[in-house]
CSV table of C-alpha atoms in Angstrom, one decimal:
chain,number,residue,atom,x,y,z
A,10,MET,CA,13.0,15.0,-32.6
A,11,GLU,CA,14.7,12.0,-33.2
A,12,PHE,CA,16.3,12.1,-29.6
A,13,ILE,CA,12.3,13.7,-28.0
A,14,SER,CA,11.1,10.3,-29.7
A,15,VAL,CA,13.4,8.2,-28.2
A,16,PHE,CA,13.2,9.7,-24.8
A,17,ALA,CA,9.5,9.5,-24.9
A,18,LEU,CA,9.7,5.9,-25.3
A,19,VAL,CA,12.2,5.4,-22.2
A,20,ALA,CA,9.7,7.5,-20.4
A,21,ALA,CA,6.7,5.2,-21.1
A,22,VAL,CA,8.8,2.2,-20.1
A,23,PHE,CA,9.2,3.7,-16.8
A,24,MET,CA,5.7,4.5,-16.1
A,25,GLY,CA,4.9,0.8,-17.6
A,26,ILE,CA,7.5,-0.3,-14.8
A,27,SER,CA,5.6,2.0,-12.3
A,28,ILE,CA,2.6,0.7,-13.0
A,29,GLY,CA,3.2,-2.9,-12.9
A,30,ALA,CA,4.7,-2.2,-9.5
A,31,SER,CA,1.9,0.1,-8.2
A,32,SER,CA,-1.4,-0.9,-9.7
A,33,VAL,CA,-1.1,-4.4,-10.8
A,34,ALA,CA,0.4,-5.7,-8.0
A,35,PRO,CA,-2.7,-5.2,-5.6
A,36,SER,CA,-4.4,-8.2,-7.7
A,37,TYR,CA,-2.6,-10.6,-5.9
A,38,ALA,CA,-2.2,-8.8,-1.9
A,39,PRO,CA,-5.7,-11.0,-1.1
A,40,ALA,CA,-3.9,-14.0,-1.6
A,41,ASN,CA,-0.6,-13.1,0.1
A,42,SER,CA,-2.6,-12.0,3.4
A,43,ALA,CA,-4.0,-15.2,3.3
A,44,SER,CA,-0.5,-16.6,3.6
A,45,ARG,CA,-1.3,-19.2,0.5
A,46,TYR,CA,1.6,-18.3,-1.4
A,47,ASN,CA,5.4,-16.9,-1.8
A,48,VAL,CA,5.2,-12.7,-1.9
A,49,MET,CA,7.6,-13.3,-5.2
A,50,GLN,CA,5.8,-15.8,-7.2
A,51,LEU,CA,2.8,-14.0,-7.0
A,52,ALA,CA,4.5,-10.9,-8.3
A,53,LEU,CA,5.7,-12.7,-11.5
A,54,LEU,CA,2.5,-14.3,-12.0
A,55,ALA,CA,0.8,-10.7,-12.2
A,56,GLY,CA,3.3,-9.6,-14.1
A,57,ILE,CA,2.5,-12.3,-16.6
A,58,PHE,CA,-1.1,-12.0,-16.9
A,59,ALA,CA,-1.4,-8.2,-17.1
A,60,PHE,CA,0.9,-8.9,-20.1
A,61,ILE,CA,-1.7,-10.9,-21.8
A,62,GLY,CA,-4.3,-8.2,-20.9
A,63,SER,CA,-2.0,-5.5,-22.0
A,64,ILE,CA,-2.0,-7.0,-25.5
A,65,ILE,CA,-5.4,-8.2,-26.3
A,66,GLN,CA,-7.9,-5.3,-24.4
A,67,GLY,CA,-5.7,-2.5,-23.6
A,68,GLN,CA,-6.5,-0.3,-27.1
A,69,ASN,CA,-9.7,1.5,-25.4
A,70,VAL,CA,-8.1,3.3,-22.8
A,71,ALA,CA,-5.3,3.6,-24.6
A,72,ASP,CA,-7.5,6.2,-26.9
A,73,THR,CA,-9.1,7.8,-24.4
A,74,VAL,CA,-5.7,9.4,-22.8
A,75,GLY,CA,-4.4,9.6,-26.3
A,76,ALA,CA,-7.0,10.9,-28.1
A,77,GLY,CA,-10.5,11.3,-25.7
A,78,LEU,CA,-9.5,13.6,-22.8
A,79,LEU,CA,-7.5,16.3,-25.3
A,80,PHE,CA,-8.9,18.1,-28.7
A,81,GLY,CA,-6.0,18.2,-30.6
A,82,GLU,CA,-3.1,16.0,-31.0
A,83,ILE,CA,-0.4,15.4,-28.0
A,84,SER,CA,2.9,15.8,-29.7
A,85,VAL,CA,5.9,13.9,-28.9
A,86,ILE,CA,7.3,16.3,-25.8
A,87,GLN,CA,3.9,16.9,-24.5
A,88,GLY,CA,3.3,13.1,-23.9
A,89,ALA,CA,6.9,12.6,-22.8
A,90,THR,CA,5.8,15.0,-19.7
A,91,ILE,CA,3.0,13.7,-19.1
A,92,LEU,CA,4.7,10.5,-18.7
A,93,VAL,CA,7.5,11.1,-16.7
A,94,ILE,CA,5.5,13.4,-13.9
A,95,GLY,CA,3.1,10.4,-13.7
A,96,ALA,CA,5.8,8.0,-13.3
A,97,GLY,CA,7.8,10.0,-11.2
A,98,LEU,CA,4.8,10.6,-8.4
A,99,VAL,CA,3.7,6.8,-8.7
A,100,ILE,CA,7.4,5.8,-7.7
A,101,VAL,CA,7.6,8.2,-5.2
A,102,SER,CA,4.1,6.0,-3.6
A,103,VAL,CA,5.7,2.8,-4.5
A,104,LEU,CA,8.9,4.2,-2.1
A,105,THR,CA,6.6,5.2,0.8
A,106,ASP,CA,4.2,2.2,0.7
A,107,TYR,CA,0.8,4.2,-0.3
A,108,PRO,CA,-0.4,2.5,-3.6
A,109,MET,CA,-1.3,5.3,-5.9
A,110,PRO,CA,-4.1,5.1,-8.6
A,111,THR,CA,-1.9,5.8,-11.6
A,112,ALA,CA,-4.9,6.8,-13.9
A,113,PHE,CA,-4.8,9.9,-11.3
A,114,THR,CA,-1.5,10.9,-12.3
A,115,ILE,CA,-1.7,10.0,-15.9
A,116,VAL,CA,-5.1,11.7,-16.4
A,117,GLY,CA,-4.0,14.7,-14.3
A,118,ALA,CA,-0.7,15.1,-16.2
A,119,VAL,CA,-2.5,15.2,-18.9
A,120,VAL,CA,-4.9,17.5,-18.0
A,121,GLY,CA,-2.5,19.8,-16.9
A,122,SER,CA,-0.4,19.1,-20.1
A,123,GLY,CA,-3.6,20.4,-22.3
A,124,ILE,CA,-3.3,23.6,-20.4
A,125,GLY,CA,0.6,24.4,-20.9
A,126,PHE,CA,0.9,22.9,-24.5
A,127,GLY,CA,-2.6,25.0,-25.9
A,128,ASN,CA,-5.0,21.5,-25.9
A,129,THR,CA,-8.2,22.3,-25.3
A,130,VAL,CA,-9.6,19.8,-22.3
A,131,ASN,CA,-13.0,17.6,-23.5
A,132,PHE,CA,-14.6,18.1,-20.2
A,133,GLY,CA,-17.4,15.9,-20.9
A,134,GLU,CA,-15.1,13.1,-21.5
A,135,LEU,CA,-13.1,14.1,-17.9
A,136,ALA,CA,-16.2,14.3,-16.2
A,137,MET,CA,-17.2,10.6,-17.1
A,138,VAL,CA,-13.5,9.3,-15.9
A,139,ILE,CA,-14.1,11.4,-12.6
A,140,GLY,CA,-17.8,10.3,-12.4
A,141,PHE,CA,-16.5,6.5,-12.5
A,142,TRP,CA,-13.7,7.2,-10.1
A,143,ILE,CA,-16.0,8.4,-7.6
A,144,ALA,CA,-18.6,5.5,-8.0
A,145,THR,CA,-16.1,3.0,-8.0
A,146,PRO,CA,-15.3,2.9,-4.0
A,147,ILE,CA,-18.9,3.1,-3.5
A,148,PHE,CA,-19.4,0.3,-5.5
A,149,ALA,CA,-16.4,-1.7,-4.6
A,150,LEU,CA,-17.3,-1.6,-0.8
A,151,ILE,CA,-20.7,-2.5,-0.7
A,152,VAL,CA,-20.3,-5.3,-3.4
A,153,ALA,CA,-17.7,-6.4,-2.0
A,154,TYR,CA,-19.1,-6.6,1.9
A,155,LEU,CA,-22.3,-8.9,0.2
A,156,LEU,CA,-19.9,-10.6,-1.3
A,157,ALA,CA,-17.9,-11.6,1.4
A,158,ARG,CA,-21.1,-12.2,3.2
A,159,LEU,CA,-22.4,-14.4,0.9
A,160,ILE,CA,-19.1,-16.8,1.0
A,161,ARG,CA,-19.2,-16.6,4.5
A,162,LYS,CA,-23.1,-18.6,4.9
A,163,THR,CA,-22.3,-20.9,1.3
A,164,VAL,CA,-18.8,-22.2,2.1
A,165,PRO,CA,-17.8,-24.2,5.0
A,166,LYS,CA,-14.8,-23.2,7.1
A,167,GLN,CA,-13.2,-26.7,7.3
A,168,GLY,CA,-12.5,-28.7,4.3
A,169,SER,CA,-12.8,-25.9,1.3
A,170,GLU,CA,-9.2,-24.9,1.8
A,171,LYS,CA,-8.1,-26.3,-1.7
A,172,LEU,CA,-11.0,-25.2,-2.9
A,173,ILE,CA,-10.6,-21.5,-1.6
A,174,ASN,CA,-6.7,-21.8,-2.8
A,175,TYR,CA,-8.1,-22.2,-6.5
A,176,LEU,CA,-10.3,-19.5,-6.3
A,177,LEU,CA,-7.5,-17.0,-5.3
A,178,LEU,CA,-5.2,-18.0,-8.1
A,179,ILE,CA,-8.0,-17.7,-10.6
A,180,SER,CA,-9.7,-14.6,-9.4
A,181,GLY,CA,-6.1,-13.2,-8.9
A,182,SER,CA,-4.6,-14.3,-12.4
A,183,TYR,CA,-8.2,-12.3,-13.7
A,184,VAL,CA,-7.6,-9.3,-12.1
A,185,ALA,CA,-4.1,-8.9,-13.2
A,186,TYR,CA,-5.5,-9.6,-16.6
A,187,THR,CA,-7.7,-6.3,-16.2
A,188,ALA,CA,-5.2,-4.1,-14.6
A,189,GLY,CA,-3.1,-4.5,-17.0
A,190,ALA,CA,-5.6,-4.0,-20.0
A,191,ALA,CA,-7.0,-1.0,-18.0
A,192,SER,CA,-3.0,0.4,-16.9
A,193,VAL,CA,-1.5,-0.2,-20.5
A,194,GLY,CA,-3.2,2.8,-21.8
A,195,LEU,CA,-1.8,5.2,-19.4
A,196,ALA,CA,1.5,4.4,-20.5
A,197,VAL,CA,1.7,4.2,-24.2
A,198,GLY,CA,-1.6,6.3,-24.7
A,199,PRO,CA,0.1,9.7,-24.9
A,200,LEU,CA,2.5,8.4,-27.6
A,201,GLN,CA,0.0,7.7,-30.5
A,202,SER,CA,1.7,10.5,-32.2
A,203,THR,CA,5.3,9.3,-32.6
A,204,GLY,CA,3.8,7.3,-35.6
A,205,ILE,CA,4.6,3.7,-34.0
A,206,GLU,CA,1.9,0.8,-34.5
A,207,MET,CA,-0.7,0.5,-30.9
A,208,THR,CA,0.5,-3.3,-31.3
A,209,SER,CA,3.8,-2.4,-31.0
A,210,LEU,CA,3.3,0.2,-28.1
A,211,LEU,CA,0.8,-1.9,-26.0
A,212,PHE,CA,3.8,-4.8,-26.7
A,213,LEU,CA,6.3,-2.6,-25.2
A,214,GLY,CA,3.8,-1.1,-22.1
A,215,GLY,CA,2.7,-4.8,-21.4
A,216,ALA,CA,7.0,-5.9,-21.2
A,217,SER,CA,7.5,-2.9,-18.8
A,218,ILE,CA,4.6,-3.4,-16.6
A,219,LEU,CA,5.8,-7.2,-16.5
A,220,MET,CA,9.1,-6.1,-15.4
A,221,GLY,CA,7.6,-3.9,-12.9
A,222,SER,CA,5.4,-6.2,-11.0
A,223,TRP,CA,8.3,-9.2,-10.9
A,224,MET,CA,11.2,-6.2,-9.2
A,225,ILE,CA,9.6,-3.7,-7.3
A,226,SER,CA,5.4,-5.3,-6.6
A,227,PRO,CA,6.2,-6.8,-3.7
A,228,ARG,CA,6.4,-4.0,-1.4
A,229,ILE,CA,2.5,-2.9,-2.7
A,230,ILE,CA,1.4,-6.4,-2.4
A,231,LYS,CA,2.4,-6.7,1.4
A,232,ALA,CA,1.2,-3.0,1.8
A,233,VAL,CA,-2.3,-3.5,0.6
A,234,ALA,CA,-2.6,-7.4,2.0
A,235,TYR,CA,-1.8,-5.7,5.5
A,236,ASP,CA,-2.0,-2.5,6.5
A,237,TYR,CA,-5.6,-1.4,5.2
A,238,SER,CA,-7.9,-4.6,6.5
A,239,ASN,CA,-6.7,-7.8,8.0
A,240,VAL,CA,-8.2,-10.2,5.1
A,241,GLY,CA,-8.9,-13.8,5.2
A,242,PRO,CA,-9.2,-16.1,2.4
A,243,ARG,CA,-12.9,-16.2,1.7
A,244,ARG,CA,-12.8,-12.3,1.8
A,245,SER,CA,-9.8,-12.1,-0.6
A,246,VAL,CA,-12.3,-14.1,-3.1
A,247,ALA,CA,-14.8,-11.5,-2.6
A,248,ALA,CA,-12.2,-8.3,-3.1
A,249,LEU,CA,-10.8,-9.8,-5.9
A,250,ALA,CA,-14.1,-10.6,-7.5
A,251,THR,CA,-15.5,-7.1,-7.3
A,252,SER,CA,-12.2,-5.4,-8.2
A,253,GLY,CA,-11.9,-7.5,-11.6
A,254,LEU,CA,-15.7,-6.4,-12.3
A,255,LEU,CA,-15.0,-3.4,-11.8
A,256,ALA,CA,-11.8,-2.7,-14.2
A,257,GLN,CA,-13.9,-5.0,-16.6
A,258,ILE,CA,-16.5,-2.0,-16.7
A,259,GLY,CA,-13.9,1.0,-17.1
A,260,ILE,CA,-12.5,-0.9,-19.4
A,261,GLN,CA,-15.2,-1.5,-21.7
A,262,LEU,CA,-16.3,2.4,-21.5
A,263,GLY,CA,-12.4,3.2,-22.3
A,264,ALA,CA,-12.4,4.6,-18.7
A,265,PRO,CA,-8.9,4.9,-17.3
A,266,VAL,CA,-9.4,2.6,-13.9
A,267,SER,CA,-8.2,4.1,-10.8
A,268,PHE,CA,-7.3,0.1,-10.0
A,269,ASN,CA,-5.7,0.8,-6.5
A,270,LEU,CA,-8.8,2.2,-5.7
A,271,ALA,CA,-10.8,-0.4,-6.6
A,272,ILE,CA,-8.9,-3.4,-4.8
A,273,VAL,CA,-8.5,-1.2,-1.9
A,274,ALA,CA,-11.9,-0.5,-1.3
A,275,ALA,CA,-12.7,-4.1,-2.1
A,276,VAL,CA,-10.5,-5.3,0.5
A,277,ILE,CA,-11.6,-2.6,2.8
A,278,GLY,CA,-15.3,-4.0,2.2
A,279,SER,CA,-14.8,-7.2,2.4
A,280,GLY,CA,-12.9,-7.0,5.7
A,281,LEU,CA,-16.0,-5.2,7.6
A,282,VAL,CA,-17.7,-8.3,7.8
A,283,GLU,CA,-15.4,-8.7,10.8
A,284,GLY,CA,-16.5,-5.5,12.4
A,285,GLY,CA,-16.2,-1.7,11.8
A,286,ASP,CA,-12.6,-2.0,13.7
A,287,ASN,CA,-11.1,-4.6,10.9
A,288,LYS,CA,-9.3,-1.8,9.0
A,289,SER,CA,-6.4,1.1,9.5
A,290,ASP,CA,-8.7,4.2,9.3
A,291,GLU,CA,-5.4,6.8,9.6
A,292,LYS,CA,-3.9,4.2,6.4
A,293,ILE,CA,-6.8,4.8,4.3
A,294,TYR,CA,-7.6,8.8,5.2
A,295,ARG,CA,-3.8,9.6,4.6
A,296,THR,CA,-3.9,7.4,1.2
A,297,VAL,CA,-7.3,9.3,-0.2
A,298,ALA,CA,-4.8,12.8,0.7
A,299,ALA,CA,-2.0,11.5,-1.1
A,300,TRP,CA,-4.5,10.4,-4.2
A,301,ILE,CA,-6.5,13.6,-4.4
A,302,GLY,CA,-2.8,15.6,-4.0
A,303,ALA,CA,-1.0,13.5,-6.7
A,304,PHE,CA,-4.1,14.7,-9.0
A,305,LEU,CA,-3.4,18.0,-8.6
A,306,LEU,CA,0.1,18.1,-8.2
A,307,ALA,CA,0.3,16.4,-11.7
A,308,VAL,CA,-2.1,19.0,-13.0
A,309,LEU,CA,0.1,21.5,-11.8
A,310,LEU,CA,3.5,20.1,-12.7
A,311,THR,CA,3.0,19.6,-16.6
A,312,ALA,CA,1.0,22.7,-16.8
A,313,GLY,CA,3.8,24.7,-15.7
A,314,ILE,CA,6.5,22.5,-17.9
A,315,GLY,CA,4.0,23.1,-20.7
A,316,ILE,CA,4.1,26.9,-20.5
A,317,ILE,CA,7.6,27.2,-19.8
A,318,VAL,CA,8.6,24.8,-23.1
A,319,SER,CA,5.8,26.5,-25.4
């Protein structure tokens, strides 16, 4: 059991690195799209603010993932299985430049593990989470589009560059903070049965997210900044404000936030002020298909492993 506990902690670190690379990275993608800051500097800033958010607000989502989605305790080996499958799918998404909502893979893995290891799924809690996911892109598209139009009308193009630069940094930092708070529970929530104090788990998860954001996230920052929609600095502020608001709503509800879903939809929505051609339909369709496939694959893989282990 000691070996399994150590393995589970290693899996949590691996998951945290995956989150930093995939889910935190988009927080500064609009700033990179606006060509104001170096991508490596943005990656480091994203990791720092995500670490702070993990420590301060990370417990709500951790409790949902660790105890809310399933009835009965998640065992240590079960938690390790969840994290290995979830992190593996996210790393694949990073290597293929398709930002994966980490919440999809981990929630799918938790549900699948419940089937395989003999827990009962809390379908009421699961319905709340999935409902939030469905509402996220609709809300993000509409609000980001409206904010982008408002900023376009009220903020002049000439003479406001310094103000926009500050807004990009401030909003990107806040979004990175909320991304850490919303995502760290995905890395450490399944490990509550290890007996390690939650504060220590959150610190471990936050440090892992910082590592992943700094070392690996530049690929996803560039992918979100340029592949989905061509977003300028003013529309970038609209996209960041929208996704940050959605993330905070999810944190307060304890819902594992599909943060990439929010930021990608907000980037697309803010880009639509330039017209329907200012987006990549093929990239969007493939990304949505990959997200749904990853959720279902996580369910199947963890259920299968659980059945074998049990």
